[in-house]
mmCIF file of C-alpha atoms in Angstrom:
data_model
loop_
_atom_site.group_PDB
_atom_site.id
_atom_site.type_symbol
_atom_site.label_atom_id
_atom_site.label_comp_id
_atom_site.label_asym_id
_atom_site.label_seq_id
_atom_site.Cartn_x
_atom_site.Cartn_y
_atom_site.Cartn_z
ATOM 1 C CA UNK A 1 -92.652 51.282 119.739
ATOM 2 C CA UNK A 2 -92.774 48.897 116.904
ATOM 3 C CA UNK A 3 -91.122 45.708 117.633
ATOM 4 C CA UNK A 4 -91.659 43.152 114.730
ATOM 5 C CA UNK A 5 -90.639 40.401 116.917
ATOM 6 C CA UNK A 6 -86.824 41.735 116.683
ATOM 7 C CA UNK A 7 -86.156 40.991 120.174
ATOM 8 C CA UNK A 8 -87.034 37.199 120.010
ATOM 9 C CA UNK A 9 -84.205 36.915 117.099
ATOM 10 C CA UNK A 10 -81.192 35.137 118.480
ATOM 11 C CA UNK A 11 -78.723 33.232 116.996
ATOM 12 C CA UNK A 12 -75.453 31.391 118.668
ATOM 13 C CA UNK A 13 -72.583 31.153 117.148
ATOM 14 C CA UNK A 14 -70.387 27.827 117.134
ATOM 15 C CA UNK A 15 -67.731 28.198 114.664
ATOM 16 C CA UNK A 16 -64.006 29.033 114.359
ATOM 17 C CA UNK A 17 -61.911 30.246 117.815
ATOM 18 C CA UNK A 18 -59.330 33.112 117.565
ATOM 19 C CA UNK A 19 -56.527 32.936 120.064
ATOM 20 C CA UNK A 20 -53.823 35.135 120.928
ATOM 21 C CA UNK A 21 -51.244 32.222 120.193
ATOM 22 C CA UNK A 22 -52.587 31.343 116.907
ATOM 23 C CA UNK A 23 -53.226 34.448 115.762
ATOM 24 C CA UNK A 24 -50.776 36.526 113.522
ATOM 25 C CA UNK A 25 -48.034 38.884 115.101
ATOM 26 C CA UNK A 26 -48.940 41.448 111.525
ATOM 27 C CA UNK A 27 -52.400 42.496 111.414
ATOM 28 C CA UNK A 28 -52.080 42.955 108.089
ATOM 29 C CA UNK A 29 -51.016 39.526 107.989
ATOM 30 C CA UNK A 30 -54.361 38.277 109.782
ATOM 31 C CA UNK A 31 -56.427 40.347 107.285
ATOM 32 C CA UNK A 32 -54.885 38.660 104.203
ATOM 33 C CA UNK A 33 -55.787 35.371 106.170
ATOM 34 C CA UNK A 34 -59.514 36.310 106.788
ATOM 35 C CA UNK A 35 -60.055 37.849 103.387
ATOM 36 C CA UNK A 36 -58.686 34.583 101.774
ATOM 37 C CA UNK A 37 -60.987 32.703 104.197
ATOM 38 C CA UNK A 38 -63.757 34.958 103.228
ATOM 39 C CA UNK A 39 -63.361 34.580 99.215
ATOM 40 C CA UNK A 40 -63.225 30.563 99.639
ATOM 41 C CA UNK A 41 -66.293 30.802 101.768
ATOM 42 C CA UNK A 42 -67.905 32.862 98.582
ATOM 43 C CA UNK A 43 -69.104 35.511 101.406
ATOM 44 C CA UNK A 44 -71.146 37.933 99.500
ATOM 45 C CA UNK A 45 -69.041 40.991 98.106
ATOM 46 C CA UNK A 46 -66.139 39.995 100.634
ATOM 47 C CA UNK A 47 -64.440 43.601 99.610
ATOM 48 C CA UNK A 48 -67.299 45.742 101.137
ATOM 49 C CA UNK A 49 -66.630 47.882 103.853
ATOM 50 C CA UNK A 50 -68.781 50.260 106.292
ATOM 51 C CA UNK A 51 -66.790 53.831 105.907
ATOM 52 C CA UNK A 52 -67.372 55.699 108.921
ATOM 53 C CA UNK A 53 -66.341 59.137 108.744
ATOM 54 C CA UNK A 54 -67.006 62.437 110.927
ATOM 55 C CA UNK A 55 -66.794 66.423 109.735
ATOM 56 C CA UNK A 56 -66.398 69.627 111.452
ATOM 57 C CA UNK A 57 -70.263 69.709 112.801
ATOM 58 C CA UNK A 58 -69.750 66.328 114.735
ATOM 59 C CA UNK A 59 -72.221 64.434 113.524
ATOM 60 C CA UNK A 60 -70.999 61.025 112.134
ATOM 61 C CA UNK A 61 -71.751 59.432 108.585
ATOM 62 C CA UNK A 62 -71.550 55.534 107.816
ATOM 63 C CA UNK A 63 -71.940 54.294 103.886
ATOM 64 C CA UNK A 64 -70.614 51.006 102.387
ATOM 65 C CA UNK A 65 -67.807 51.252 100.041
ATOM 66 C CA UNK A 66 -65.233 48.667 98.068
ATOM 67 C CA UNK A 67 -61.890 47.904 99.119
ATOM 68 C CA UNK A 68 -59.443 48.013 96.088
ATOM 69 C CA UNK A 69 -56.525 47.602 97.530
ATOM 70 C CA UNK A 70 -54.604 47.101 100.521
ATOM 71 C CA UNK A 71 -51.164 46.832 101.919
ATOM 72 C CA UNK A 72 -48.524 47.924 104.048
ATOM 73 C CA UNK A 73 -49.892 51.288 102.715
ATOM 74 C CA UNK A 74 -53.153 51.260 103.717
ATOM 75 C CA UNK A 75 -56.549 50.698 102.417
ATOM 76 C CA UNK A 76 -57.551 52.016 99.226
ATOM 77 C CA UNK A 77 -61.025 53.134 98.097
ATOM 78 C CA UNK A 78 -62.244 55.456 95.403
ATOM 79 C CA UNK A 79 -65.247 57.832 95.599
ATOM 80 C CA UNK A 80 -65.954 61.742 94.413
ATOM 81 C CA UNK A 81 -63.623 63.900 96.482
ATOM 82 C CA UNK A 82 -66.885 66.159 96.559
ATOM 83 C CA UNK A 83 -69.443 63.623 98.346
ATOM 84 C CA UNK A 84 -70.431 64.337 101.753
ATOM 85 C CA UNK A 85 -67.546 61.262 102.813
ATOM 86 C CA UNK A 86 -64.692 63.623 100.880
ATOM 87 C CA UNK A 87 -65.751 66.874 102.378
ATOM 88 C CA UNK A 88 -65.828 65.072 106.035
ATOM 89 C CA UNK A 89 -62.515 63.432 105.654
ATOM 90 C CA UNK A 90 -61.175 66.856 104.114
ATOM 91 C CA UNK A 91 -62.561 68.450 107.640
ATOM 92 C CA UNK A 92 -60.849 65.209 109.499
ATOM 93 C CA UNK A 93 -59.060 62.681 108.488
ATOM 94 C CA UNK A 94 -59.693 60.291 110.827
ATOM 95 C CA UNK A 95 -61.953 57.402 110.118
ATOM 96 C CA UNK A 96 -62.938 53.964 110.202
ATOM 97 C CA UNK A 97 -63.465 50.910 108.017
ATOM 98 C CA UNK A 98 -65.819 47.643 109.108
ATOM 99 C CA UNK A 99 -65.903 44.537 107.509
ATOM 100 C CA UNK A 100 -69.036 42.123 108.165
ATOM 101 C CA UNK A 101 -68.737 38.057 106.971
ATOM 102 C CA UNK A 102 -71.608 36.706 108.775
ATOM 103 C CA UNK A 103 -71.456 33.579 106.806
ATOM 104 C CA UNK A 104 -67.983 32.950 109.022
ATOM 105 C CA UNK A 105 -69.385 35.062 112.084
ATOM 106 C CA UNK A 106 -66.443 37.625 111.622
ATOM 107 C CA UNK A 107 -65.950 41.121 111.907
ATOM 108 C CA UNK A 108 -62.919 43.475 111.408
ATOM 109 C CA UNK A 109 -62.853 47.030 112.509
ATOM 110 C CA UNK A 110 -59.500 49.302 111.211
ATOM 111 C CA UNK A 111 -59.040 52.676 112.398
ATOM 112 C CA UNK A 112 -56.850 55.427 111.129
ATOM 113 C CA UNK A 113 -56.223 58.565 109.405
ATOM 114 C CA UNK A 114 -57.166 58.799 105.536
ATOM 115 C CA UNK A 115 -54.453 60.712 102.783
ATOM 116 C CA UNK A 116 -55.755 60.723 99.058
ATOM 117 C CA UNK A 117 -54.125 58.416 96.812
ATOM 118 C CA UNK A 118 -51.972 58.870 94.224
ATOM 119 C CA UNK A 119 -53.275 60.879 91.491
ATOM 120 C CA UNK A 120 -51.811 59.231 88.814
ATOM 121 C CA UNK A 121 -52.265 55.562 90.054
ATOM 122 C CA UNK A 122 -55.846 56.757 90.741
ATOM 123 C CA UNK A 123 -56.403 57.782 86.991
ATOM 124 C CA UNK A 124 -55.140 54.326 85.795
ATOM 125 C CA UNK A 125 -57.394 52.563 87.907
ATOM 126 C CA UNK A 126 -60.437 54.784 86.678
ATOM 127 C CA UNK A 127 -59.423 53.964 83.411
ATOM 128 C CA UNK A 128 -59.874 50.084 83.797
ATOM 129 C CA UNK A 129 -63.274 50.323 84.873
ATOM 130 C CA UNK A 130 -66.169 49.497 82.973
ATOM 131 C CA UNK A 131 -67.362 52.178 80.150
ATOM 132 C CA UNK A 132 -71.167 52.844 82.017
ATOM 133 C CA UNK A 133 -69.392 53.090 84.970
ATOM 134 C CA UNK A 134 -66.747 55.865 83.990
ATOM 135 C CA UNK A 135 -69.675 57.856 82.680
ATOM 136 C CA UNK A 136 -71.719 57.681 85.648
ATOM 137 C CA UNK A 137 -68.872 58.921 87.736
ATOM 138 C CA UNK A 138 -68.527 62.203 85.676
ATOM 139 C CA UNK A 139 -72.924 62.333 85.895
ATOM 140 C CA UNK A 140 -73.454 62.149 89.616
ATOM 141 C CA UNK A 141 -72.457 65.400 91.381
ATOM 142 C CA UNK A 142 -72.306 62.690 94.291
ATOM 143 C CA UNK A 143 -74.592 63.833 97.250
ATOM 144 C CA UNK A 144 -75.903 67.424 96.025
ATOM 145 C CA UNK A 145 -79.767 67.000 95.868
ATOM 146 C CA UNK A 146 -81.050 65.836 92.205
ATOM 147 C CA UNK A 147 -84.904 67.398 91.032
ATOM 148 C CA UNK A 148 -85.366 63.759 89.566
ATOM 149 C CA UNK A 149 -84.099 60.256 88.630
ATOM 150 C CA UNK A 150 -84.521 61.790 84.466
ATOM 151 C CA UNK A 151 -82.251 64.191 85.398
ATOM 152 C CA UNK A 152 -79.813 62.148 85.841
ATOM 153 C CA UNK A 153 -80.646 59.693 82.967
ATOM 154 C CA UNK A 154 -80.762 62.616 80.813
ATOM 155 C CA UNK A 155 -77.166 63.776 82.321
ATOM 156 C CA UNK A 156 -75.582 60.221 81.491
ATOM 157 C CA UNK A 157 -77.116 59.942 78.102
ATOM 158 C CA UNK A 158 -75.406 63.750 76.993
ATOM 159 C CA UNK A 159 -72.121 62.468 78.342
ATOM 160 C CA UNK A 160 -71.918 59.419 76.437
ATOM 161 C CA UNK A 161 -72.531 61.008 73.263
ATOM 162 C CA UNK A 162 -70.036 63.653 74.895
ATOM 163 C CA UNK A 163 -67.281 60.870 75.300
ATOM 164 C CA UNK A 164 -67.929 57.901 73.305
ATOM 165 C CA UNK A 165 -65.623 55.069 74.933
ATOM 166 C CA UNK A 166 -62.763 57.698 75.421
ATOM 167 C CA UNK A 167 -63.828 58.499 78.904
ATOM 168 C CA UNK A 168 -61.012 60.347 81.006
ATOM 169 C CA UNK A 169 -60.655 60.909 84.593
ATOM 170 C CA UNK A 170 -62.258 63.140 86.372
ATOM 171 C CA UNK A 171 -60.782 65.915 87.928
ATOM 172 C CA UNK A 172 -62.817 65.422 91.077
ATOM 173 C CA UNK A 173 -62.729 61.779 91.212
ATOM 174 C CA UNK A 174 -59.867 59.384 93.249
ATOM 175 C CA UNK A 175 -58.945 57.474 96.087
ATOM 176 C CA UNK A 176 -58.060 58.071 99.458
ATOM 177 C CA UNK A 177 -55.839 55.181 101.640
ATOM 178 C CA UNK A 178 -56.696 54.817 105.221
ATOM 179 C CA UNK A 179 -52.692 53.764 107.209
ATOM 180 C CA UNK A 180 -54.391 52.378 110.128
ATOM 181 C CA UNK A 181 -53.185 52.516 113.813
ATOM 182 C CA UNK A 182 -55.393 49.563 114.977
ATOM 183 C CA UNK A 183 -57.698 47.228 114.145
ATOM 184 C CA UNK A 184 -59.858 44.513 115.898
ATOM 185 C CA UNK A 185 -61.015 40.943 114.940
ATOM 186 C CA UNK A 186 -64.190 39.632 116.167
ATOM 187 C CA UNK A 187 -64.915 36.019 116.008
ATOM 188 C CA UNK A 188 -68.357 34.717 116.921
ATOM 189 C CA UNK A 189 -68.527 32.406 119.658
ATOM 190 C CA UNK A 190 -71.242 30.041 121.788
ATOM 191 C CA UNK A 191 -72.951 31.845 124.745
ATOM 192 C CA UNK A 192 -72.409 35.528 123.142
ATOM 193 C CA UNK A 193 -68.572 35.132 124.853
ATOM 194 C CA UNK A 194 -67.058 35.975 121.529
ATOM 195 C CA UNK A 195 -63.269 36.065 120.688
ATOM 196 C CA UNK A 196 -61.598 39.867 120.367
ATOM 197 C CA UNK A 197 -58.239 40.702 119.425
ATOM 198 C CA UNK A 198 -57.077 44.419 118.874
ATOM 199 C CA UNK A 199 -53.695 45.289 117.674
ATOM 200 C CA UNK A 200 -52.379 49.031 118.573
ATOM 201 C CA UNK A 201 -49.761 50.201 116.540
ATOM 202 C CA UNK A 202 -46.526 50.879 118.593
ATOM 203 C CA UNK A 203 -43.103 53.006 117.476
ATOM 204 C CA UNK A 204 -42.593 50.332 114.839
ATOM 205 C CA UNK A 205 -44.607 47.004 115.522
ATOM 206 C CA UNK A 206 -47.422 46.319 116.871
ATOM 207 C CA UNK A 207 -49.242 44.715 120.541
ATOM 208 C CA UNK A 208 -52.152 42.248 120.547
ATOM 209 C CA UNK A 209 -54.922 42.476 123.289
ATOM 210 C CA UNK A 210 -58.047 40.941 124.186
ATOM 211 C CA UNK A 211 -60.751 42.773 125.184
ATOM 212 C CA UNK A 212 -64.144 41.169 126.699
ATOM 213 C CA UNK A 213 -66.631 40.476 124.572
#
């Protein structure tokens, strides 16, 4: 077994406390809080997200993605409805998004059942995004197996002389919103006794427990 000295790595954690009396009665309302805390803190990429997701043959499948938008919705991200990801959450739409900030020693874990987004909201956000990137979305049959990288450099180069800078959507491409029915917050704390809070969604609100670290 190869251990590169990963066992000896430690580090404590002596920063912000999260208590139940402090915290916010909305989850949503303590995400908004975090992910403001997060952007002043200049936390790398503060909208990636782990998306864990799980087809028919059981086997589960993590990836990061961006967060575009969130609300009493949901969470929004957009990806080929065609990737491994769109097939699983086609197969089962339950899933789960985890946020890292290790600069604040925070974590946030949402779970919930996926719906795609709105098809037409969906094409106008595809159609603010940057030119390369609209053409790479139509080139990468996302997660069928490519013969080689000039492939698809050959691919993008056809479709931009194919499109020019009048890129539309396409028909395979779009955004699915997680509605979630609970989510945790994980603060770091000294002595690995670390601050928990998980909100379960109820009829129509929402109850706060804390769970051992």
């Amino acid at each position: 077994m190869i251990r590169d000295d990963l066992a000896k790595m430690r580090r404590d954690y002596a920063s912000t406390e999260l208590h139940e009396e402090n915290a916010a009665k909305d989850p949503l309302d303590q995400f908004r809080s975090w992910v403001s805390d997060a952007i002043q803190a200049e936390v790398l990429d503060p909208n990636a997200m782990t998306l864990a997701t799980c087809g028919d043959d059981r086997r589960p499948s993590v990836r990061v993605v961006l967060l575009k938008y969130y609300g009493d919705e949901g969470f929004t991200f957009f990806t080929n409805y065609t990737s491994k990801k769109g097939r699983e959450l086609d197969q089962n739409p339950n899933a789960a998004l985890h946020f890292f900030w290790p600069e604040l020693h925070r974590q946030i874990l949402i779970q919930g059942q996926v719906t795609n987004f709105d098809k037409a909201a969906g094409d106008e956000y595809f159609l603010s995004r940057p030119l390369d990137s609209k053409i790479g979305a139509w080139t990468s049959h996302q997660s069928a197996e490519v013969a080689s990288r000039k492939v698809l450099d050959d691919r993008f180069a056809e479709l931009q002389k194919k499109f020019g800078d009048d890129v539309p959507p396409p028909p395979f491409w779009g955004g699915y919103t997680l509605r979630p029915d609970c989510y945790e917050f994980w603060q770091g704390r000294v002595s690995r006794l670390h601050d928990r809070l998980v909100y379960l969604r109820t009829d129509d609100d929402w109850s706060i427990k804390r769970l051992a670290p």
